[in-house]
mmCIF file of C-alpha atoms in Angstrom:
data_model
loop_
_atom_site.group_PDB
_atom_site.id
_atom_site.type_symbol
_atom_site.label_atom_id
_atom_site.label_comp_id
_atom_site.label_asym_id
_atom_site.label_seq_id
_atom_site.Cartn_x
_atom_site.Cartn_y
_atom_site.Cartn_z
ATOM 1 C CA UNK A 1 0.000 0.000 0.000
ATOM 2 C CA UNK A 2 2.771 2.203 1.034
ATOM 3 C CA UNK A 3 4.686 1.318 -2.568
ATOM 4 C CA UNK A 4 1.895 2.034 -4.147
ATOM 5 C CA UNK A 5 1.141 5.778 -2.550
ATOM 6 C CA UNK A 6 4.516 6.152 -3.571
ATOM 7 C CA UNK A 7 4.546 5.364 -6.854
ATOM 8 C CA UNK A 8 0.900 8.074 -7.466
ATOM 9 C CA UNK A 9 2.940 11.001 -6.173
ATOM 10 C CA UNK A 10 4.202 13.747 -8.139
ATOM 11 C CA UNK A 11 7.914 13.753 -9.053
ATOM 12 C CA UNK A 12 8.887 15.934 -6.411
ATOM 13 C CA UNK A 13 7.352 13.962 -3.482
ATOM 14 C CA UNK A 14 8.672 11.163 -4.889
ATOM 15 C CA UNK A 15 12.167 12.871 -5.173
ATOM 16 C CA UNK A 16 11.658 14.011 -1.420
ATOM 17 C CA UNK A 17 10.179 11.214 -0.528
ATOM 18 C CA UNK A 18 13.527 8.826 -1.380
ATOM 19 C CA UNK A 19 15.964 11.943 -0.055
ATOM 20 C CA UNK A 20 13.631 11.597 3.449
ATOM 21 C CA UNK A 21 13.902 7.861 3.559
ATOM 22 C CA UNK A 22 17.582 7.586 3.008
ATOM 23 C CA UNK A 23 18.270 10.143 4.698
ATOM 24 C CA UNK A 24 16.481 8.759 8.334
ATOM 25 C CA UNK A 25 18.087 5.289 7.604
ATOM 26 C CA UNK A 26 21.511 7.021 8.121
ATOM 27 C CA UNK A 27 20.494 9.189 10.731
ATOM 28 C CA UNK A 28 19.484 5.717 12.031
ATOM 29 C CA UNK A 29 22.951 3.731 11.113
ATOM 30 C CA UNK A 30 25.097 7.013 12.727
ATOM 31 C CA UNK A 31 23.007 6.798 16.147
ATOM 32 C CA UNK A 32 23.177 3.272 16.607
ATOM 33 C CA UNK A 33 26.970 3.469 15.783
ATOM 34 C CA UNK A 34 27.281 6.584 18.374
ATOM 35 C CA UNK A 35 25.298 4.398 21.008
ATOM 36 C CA UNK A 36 27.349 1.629 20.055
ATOM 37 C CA UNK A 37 30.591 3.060 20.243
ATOM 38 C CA UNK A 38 29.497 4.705 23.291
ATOM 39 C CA UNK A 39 29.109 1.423 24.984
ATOM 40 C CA UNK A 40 32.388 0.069 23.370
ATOM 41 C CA UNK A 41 34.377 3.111 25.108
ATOM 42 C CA UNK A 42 31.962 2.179 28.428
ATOM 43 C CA UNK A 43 33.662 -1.420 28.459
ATOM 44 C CA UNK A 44 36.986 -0.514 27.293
ATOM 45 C CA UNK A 45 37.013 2.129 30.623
ATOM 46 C CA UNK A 46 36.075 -0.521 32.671
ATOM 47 C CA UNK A 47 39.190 -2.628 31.338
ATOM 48 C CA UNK A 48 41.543 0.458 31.746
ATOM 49 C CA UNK A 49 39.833 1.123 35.719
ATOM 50 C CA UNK A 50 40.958 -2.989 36.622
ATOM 51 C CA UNK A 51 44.407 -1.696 35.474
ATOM 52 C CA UNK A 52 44.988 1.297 37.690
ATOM 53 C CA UNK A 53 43.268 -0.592 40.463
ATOM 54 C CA UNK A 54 46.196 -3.287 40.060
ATOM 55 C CA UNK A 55 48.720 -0.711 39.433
ATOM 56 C CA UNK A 56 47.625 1.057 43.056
ATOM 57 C CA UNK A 57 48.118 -2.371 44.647
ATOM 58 C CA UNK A 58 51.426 -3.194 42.920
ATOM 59 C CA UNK A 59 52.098 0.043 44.236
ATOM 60 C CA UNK A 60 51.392 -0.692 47.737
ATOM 61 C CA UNK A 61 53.217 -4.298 47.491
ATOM 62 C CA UNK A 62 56.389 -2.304 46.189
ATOM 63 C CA UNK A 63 56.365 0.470 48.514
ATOM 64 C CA UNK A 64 56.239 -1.847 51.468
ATOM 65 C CA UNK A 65 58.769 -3.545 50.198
ATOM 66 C CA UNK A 66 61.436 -0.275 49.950
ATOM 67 C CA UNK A 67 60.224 0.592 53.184
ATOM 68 C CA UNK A 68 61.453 -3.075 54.600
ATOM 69 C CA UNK A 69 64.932 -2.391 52.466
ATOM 70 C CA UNK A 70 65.426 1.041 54.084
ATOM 71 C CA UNK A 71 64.727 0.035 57.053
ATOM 72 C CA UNK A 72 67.529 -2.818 56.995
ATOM 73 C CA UNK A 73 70.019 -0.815 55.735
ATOM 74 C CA UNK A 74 69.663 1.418 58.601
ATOM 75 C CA UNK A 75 69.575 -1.331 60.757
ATOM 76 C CA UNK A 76 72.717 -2.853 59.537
ATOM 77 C CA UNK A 77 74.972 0.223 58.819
ATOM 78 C CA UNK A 78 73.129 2.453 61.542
ATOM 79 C CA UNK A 79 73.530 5.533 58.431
ATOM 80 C CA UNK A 80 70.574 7.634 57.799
ATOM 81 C CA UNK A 81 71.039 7.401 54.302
ATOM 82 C CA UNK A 82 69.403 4.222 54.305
ATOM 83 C CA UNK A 83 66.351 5.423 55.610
ATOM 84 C CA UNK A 84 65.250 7.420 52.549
ATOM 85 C CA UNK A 85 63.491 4.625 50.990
ATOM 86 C CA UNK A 86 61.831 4.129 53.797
ATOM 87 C CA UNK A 87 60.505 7.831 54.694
ATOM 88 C CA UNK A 88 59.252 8.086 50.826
ATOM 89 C CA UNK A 89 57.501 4.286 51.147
ATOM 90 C CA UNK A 90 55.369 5.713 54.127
ATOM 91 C CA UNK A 91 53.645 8.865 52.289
ATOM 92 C CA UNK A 92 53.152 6.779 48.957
ATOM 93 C CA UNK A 93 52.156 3.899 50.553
ATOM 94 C CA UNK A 94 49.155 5.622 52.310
ATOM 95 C CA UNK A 95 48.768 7.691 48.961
ATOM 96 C CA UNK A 96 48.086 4.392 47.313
ATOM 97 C CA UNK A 97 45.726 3.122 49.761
ATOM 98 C CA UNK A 98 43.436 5.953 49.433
ATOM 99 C CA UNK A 99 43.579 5.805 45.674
ATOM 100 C CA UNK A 100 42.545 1.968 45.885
ATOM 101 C CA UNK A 101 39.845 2.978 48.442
ATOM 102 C CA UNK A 102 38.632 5.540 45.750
ATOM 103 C CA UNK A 103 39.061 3.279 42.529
ATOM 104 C CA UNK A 104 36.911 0.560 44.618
ATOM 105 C CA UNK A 105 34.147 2.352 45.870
ATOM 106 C CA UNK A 106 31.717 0.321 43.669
ATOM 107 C CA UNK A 107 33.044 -2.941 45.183
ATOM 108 C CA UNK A 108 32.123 -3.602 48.369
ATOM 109 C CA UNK A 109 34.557 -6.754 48.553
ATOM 110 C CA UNK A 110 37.350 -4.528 48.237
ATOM 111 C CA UNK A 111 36.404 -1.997 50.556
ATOM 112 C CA UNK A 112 36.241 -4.462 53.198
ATOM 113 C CA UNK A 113 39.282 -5.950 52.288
ATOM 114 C CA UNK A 114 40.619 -2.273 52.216
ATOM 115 C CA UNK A 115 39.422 -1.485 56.057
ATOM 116 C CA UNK A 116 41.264 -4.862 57.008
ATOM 117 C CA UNK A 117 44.545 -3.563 55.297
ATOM 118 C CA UNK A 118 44.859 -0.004 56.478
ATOM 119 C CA UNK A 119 45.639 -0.938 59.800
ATOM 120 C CA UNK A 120 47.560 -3.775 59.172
ATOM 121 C CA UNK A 121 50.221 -0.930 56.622
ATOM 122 C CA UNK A 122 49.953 1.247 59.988
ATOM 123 C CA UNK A 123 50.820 -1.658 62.165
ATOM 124 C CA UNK A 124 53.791 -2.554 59.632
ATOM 125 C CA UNK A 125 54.756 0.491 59.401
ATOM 126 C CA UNK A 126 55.097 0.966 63.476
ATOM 127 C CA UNK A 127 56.545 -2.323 63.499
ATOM 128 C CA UNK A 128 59.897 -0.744 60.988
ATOM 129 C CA UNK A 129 59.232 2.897 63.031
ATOM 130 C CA UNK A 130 59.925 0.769 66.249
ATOM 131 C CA UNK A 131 63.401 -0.980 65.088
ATOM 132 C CA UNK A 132 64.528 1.846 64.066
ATOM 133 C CA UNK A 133 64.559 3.934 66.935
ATOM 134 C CA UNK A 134 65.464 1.176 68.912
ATOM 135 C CA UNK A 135 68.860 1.085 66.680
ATOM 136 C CA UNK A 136 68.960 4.734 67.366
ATOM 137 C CA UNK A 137 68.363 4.694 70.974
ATOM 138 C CA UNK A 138 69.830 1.303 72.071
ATOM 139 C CA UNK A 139 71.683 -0.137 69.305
ATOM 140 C CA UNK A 140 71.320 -2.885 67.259
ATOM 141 C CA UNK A 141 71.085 -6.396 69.362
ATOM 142 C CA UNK A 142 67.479 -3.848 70.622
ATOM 143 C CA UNK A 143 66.167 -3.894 67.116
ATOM 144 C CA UNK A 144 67.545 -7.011 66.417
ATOM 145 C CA UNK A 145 65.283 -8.739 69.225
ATOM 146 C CA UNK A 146 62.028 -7.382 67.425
ATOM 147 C CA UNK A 147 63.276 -8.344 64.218
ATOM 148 C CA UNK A 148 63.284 -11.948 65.640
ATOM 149 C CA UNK A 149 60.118 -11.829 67.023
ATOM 150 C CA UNK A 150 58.140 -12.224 63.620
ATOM 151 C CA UNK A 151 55.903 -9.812 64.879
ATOM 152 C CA UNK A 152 56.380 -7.741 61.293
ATOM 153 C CA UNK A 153 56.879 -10.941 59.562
ATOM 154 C CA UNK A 154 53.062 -11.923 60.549
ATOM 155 C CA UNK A 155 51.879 -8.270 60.142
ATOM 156 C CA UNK A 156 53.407 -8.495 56.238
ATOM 157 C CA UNK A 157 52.189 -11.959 55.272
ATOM 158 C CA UNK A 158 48.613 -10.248 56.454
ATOM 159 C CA UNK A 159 48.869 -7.664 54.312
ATOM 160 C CA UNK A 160 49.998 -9.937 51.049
ATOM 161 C CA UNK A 161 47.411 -12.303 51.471
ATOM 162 C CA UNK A 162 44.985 -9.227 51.496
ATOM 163 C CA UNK A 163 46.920 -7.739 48.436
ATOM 164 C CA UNK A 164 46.909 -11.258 46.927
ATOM 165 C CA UNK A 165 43.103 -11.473 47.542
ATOM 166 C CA UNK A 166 42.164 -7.984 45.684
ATOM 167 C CA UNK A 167 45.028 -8.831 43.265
ATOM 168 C CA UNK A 168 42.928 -12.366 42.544
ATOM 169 C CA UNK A 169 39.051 -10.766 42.427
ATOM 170 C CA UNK A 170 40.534 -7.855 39.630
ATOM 171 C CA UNK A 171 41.930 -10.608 37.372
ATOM 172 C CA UNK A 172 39.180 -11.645 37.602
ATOM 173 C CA UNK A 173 36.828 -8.452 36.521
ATOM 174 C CA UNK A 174 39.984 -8.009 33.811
ATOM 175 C CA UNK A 175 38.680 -11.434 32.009
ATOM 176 C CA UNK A 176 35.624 -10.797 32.276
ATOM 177 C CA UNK A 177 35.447 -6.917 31.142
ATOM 178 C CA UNK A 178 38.632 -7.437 28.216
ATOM 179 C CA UNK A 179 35.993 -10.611 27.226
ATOM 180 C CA UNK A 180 33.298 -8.002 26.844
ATOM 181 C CA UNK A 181 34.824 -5.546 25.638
ATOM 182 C CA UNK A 182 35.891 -7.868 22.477
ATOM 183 C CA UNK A 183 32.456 -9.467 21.965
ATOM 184 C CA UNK A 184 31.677 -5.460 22.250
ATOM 185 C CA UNK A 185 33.659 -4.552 19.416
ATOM 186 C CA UNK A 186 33.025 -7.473 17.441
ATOM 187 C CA UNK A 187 29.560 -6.604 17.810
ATOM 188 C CA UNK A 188 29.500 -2.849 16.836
ATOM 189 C CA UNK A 189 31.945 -3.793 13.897
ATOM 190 C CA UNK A 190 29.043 -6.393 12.694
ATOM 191 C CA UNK A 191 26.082 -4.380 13.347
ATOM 192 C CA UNK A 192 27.853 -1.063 11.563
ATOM 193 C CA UNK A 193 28.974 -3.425 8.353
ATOM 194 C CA UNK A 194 25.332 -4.560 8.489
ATOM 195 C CA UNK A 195 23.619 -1.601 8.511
ATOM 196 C CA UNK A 196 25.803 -0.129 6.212
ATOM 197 C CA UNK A 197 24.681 -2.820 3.628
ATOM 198 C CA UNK A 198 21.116 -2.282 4.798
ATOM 199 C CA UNK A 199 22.084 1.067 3.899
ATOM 200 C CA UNK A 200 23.153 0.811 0.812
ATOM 201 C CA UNK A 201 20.819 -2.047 -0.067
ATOM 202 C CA UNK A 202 17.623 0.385 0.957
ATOM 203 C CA UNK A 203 19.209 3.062 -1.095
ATOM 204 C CA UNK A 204 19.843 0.965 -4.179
ATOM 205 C CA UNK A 205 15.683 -0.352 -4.520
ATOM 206 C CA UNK A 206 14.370 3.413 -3.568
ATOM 207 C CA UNK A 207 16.435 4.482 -6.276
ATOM 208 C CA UNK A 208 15.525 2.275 -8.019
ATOM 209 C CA UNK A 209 11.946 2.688 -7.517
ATOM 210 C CA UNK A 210 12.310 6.329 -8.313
ATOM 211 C CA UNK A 211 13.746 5.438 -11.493
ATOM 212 C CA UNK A 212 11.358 3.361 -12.752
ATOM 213 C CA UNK A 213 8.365 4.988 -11.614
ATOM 214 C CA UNK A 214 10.277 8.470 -13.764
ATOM 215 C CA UNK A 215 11.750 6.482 -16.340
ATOM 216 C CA UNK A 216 9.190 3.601 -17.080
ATOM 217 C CA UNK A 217 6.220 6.257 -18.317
ATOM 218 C CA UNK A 218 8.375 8.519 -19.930
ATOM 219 C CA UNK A 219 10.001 5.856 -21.744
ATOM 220 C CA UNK A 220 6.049 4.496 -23.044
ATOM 221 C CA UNK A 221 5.366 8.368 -24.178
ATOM 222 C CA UNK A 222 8.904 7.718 -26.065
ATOM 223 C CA UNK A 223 7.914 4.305 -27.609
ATOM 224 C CA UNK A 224 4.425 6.143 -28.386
ATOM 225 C CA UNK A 225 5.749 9.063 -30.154
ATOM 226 C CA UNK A 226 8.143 6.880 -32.246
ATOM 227 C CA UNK A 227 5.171 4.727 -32.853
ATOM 228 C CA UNK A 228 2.759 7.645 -34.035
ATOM 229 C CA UNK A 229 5.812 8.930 -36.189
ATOM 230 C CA UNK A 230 5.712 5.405 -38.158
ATOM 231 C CA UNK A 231 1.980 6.089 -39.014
ATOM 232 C CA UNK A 232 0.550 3.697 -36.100
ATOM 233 C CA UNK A 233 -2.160 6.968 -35.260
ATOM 234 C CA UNK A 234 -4.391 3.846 -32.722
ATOM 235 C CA UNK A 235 -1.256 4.212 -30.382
ATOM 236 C CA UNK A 236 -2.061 5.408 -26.810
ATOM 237 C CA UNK A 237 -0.292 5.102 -23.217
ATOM 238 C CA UNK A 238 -1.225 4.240 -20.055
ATOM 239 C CA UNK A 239 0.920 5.590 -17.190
ATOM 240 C CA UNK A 240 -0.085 3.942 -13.393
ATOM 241 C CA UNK A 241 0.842 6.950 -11.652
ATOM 242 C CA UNK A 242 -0.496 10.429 -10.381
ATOM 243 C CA UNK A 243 2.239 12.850 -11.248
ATOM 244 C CA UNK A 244 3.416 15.014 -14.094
ATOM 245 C CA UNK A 245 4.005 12.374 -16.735
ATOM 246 C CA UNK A 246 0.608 11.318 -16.157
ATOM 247 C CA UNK A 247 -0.891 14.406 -17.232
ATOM 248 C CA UNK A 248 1.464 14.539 -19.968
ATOM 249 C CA UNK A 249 0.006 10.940 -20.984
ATOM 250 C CA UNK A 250 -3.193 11.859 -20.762
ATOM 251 C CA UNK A 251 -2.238 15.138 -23.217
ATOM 252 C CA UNK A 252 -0.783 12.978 -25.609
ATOM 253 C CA UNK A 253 -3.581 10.264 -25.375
ATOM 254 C CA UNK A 254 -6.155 13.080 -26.229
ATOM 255 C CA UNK A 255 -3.771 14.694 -28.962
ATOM 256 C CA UNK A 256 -3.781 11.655 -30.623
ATOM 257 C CA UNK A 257 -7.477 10.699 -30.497
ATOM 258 C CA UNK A 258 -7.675 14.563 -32.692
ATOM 259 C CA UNK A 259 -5.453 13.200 -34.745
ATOM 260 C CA UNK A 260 -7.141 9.990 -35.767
ATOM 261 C CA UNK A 261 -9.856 11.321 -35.341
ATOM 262 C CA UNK A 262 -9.015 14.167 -38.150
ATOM 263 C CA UNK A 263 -7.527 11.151 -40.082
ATOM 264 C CA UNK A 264 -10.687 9.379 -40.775
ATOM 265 C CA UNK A 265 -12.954 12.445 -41.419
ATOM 266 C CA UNK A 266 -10.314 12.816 -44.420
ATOM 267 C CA UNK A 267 -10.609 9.378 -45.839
ATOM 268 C CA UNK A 268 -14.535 9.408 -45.019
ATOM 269 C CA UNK A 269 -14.438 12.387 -47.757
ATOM 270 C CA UNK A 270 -12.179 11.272 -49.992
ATOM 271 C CA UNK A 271 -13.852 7.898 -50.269
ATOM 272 C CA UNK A 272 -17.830 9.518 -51.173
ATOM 273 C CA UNK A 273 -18.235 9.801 -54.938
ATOM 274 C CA UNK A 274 -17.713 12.712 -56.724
ATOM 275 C CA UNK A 275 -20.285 14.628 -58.655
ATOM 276 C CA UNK A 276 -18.984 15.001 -63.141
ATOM 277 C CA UNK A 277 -18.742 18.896 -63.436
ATOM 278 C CA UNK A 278 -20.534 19.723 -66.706
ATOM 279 C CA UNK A 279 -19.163 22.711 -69.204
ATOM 280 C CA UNK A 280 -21.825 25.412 -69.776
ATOM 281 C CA UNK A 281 -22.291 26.081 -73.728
ATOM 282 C CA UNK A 282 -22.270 29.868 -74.514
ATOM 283 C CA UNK A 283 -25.189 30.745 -76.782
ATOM 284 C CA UNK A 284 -24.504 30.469 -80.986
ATOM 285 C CA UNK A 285 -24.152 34.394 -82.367
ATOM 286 C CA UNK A 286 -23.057 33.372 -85.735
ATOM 287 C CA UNK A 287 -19.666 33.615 -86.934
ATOM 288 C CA UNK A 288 -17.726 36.422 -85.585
ATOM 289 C CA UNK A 289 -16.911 39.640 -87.808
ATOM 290 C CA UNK A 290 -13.203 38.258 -88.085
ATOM 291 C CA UNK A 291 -13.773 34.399 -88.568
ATOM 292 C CA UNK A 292 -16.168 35.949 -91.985
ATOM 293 C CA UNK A 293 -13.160 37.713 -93.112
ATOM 294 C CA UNK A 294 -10.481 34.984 -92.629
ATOM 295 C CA UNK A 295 -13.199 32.556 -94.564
ATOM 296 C CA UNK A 296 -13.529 35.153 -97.848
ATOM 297 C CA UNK A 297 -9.710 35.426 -97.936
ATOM 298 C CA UNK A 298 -9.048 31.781 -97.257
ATOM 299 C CA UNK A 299 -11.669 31.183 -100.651
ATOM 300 C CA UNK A 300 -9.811 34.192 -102.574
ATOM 301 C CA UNK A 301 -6.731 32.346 -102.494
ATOM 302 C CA UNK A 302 -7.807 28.985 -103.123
ATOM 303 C CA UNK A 303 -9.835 30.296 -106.740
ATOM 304 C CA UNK A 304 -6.149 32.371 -107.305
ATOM 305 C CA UNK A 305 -4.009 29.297 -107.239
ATOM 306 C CA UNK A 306 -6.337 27.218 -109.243
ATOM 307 C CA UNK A 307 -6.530 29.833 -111.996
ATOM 308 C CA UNK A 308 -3.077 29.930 -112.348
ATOM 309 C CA UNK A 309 -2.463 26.339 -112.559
ATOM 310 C CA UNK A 310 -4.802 26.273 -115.594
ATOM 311 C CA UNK A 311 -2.774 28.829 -117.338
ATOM 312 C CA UNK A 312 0.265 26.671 -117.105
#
């Protein structure tokens, strides 16, 4: 029904008509792609989020570590120098922490596992504090004592199994998230290459359409007009649609109705008999003053000629 209101329109709402329909599909194709895209960069976020997550807790694995290192080399050689590691690994340490807490704060698995771990870094960190000024204060068989206690030992395999744990539960959300954000991009990549063809596949049969509901009457008022030029006057077209060329059809279907028409008048009146024109007879008034004359010479001559052949 739709095809066919199409096809009775005049040329320009059909020409509108095809500019309107192609013009929506893209309008359609470029906002699915945008929403698309939009989720692709959504997912692909949420893969570059796990990352800094498990860059803040390499971060606090690594700064604990330096902290341990300084704090041995103070231990050992009793020289401040060794304790810079150590005095940057506090203030980064805790910087990290609150990063991870922020990162996190749509997990509520981590944040737990976060409030277990910020006291345990504080405890560690007291732990290394403590041995130090006890190397300070009372040299180093007092912070060696501590060190043997495997109080800081315990406190640090607390804090790794914690780090291991959040470590474990963001592989995990890294699967899943790089595993969706490929089927994600495989999708959009599919659905954009398939409405593209859509596209182009919608644009192709309304243009096609167009041109045959243009082309197909105007080529019949061709064929006609060649048709009437070879003498076939009973020619006529007939034009399905509702637009210019079907006036023009309907023009050219009457023009050439006159013309047969105007045809067969002439051969009805050259084919009736015709009437034998008679020649009117002008009235006898003798012989003309002239015609008496040219008579009396004409007989003057003759009796001369015959006289003089006697004489001979």
């Amino acid at each position: 029904m739709k095809l066919l209101s199409f096809v009775t329109q005049s040329i320009g709402r059909k020409i509108i008509s095809a500019f309107t329909a192609t013009l929506v599909l893209m309008m359609a194709l470029a906002w699915i792609s945008y929403s698309s895209i939009g989720e692709l960069r959504s997912t692909s976020h949420w893969v570059s989020h796990t990352h800094e997550v498990l860059g803040q807790l390499e971060r606090v694995s690594s700064e604990l570590k330096d902290a341990e290192t300084g704090q041995r080399g103070y231990l050992i050689t009793g020289e401040d120098r060794y304790l810079e590691p150590y005095n940057s690994a506090r203030t980064s340490a805790e910087e990290a922490v609150a990063n991870l807490r922020d990162l996190t704060s749509d997990n509520p698995a981590q944040q737990k596992r976060i409030d277990e771990l910020t006291p345990l870094i504080d405890a560690k960190f007291a732990e290394l504090q403590e041995t130090i000024d006890l190397r300070r204060t009372e040299g180093f068989e007092a912070s060696r004592e501590v060190v043997l206690s495997d109080r800081g030992k315990a406190t640090m395999d607390d804090i790794r199994t914690i780090l291991d744990e959040m470590v474990a539960e963001e592989q995990a959300l890294l699967e899943s998230r790089e595993a969706k954000s490929a089927d994600m991009a495989s999708w959009v990549f599919s659905l954009i290459a398939l409405l593209s063809v859509l596209a182009l596949v919608v644009s192709v049969v309304v243009g096609v359409i167009l041109t045959r509901s243009i082309s197909g009457p105007v080529g019949k008022l061709s064929e006609a007009a060649a048709r009437m030029k070879n003498g076939h006057y009973d020619t006529t077209v007939e034009v399905d649609t509702n637009d210019e060329i079907s006036t023009l059809a309907t023009s050219f279907n009457q023009m050439v109705g006159q013309i047969k028409d105007a045809i067969q008048e002439a051969e009805a009146q050259k084919s009736r008999p015709r009437r034998p024109r008679t020649r009117r007879r002008r009235p006898s008034a003798g012989p003309r003053p002239g015609a008496r004359s040219f008579r009396a010479a004409s007989r003057r001559c003759s009796a001369r000629w015959s006289g003089s052949r006697r004489g001979t």
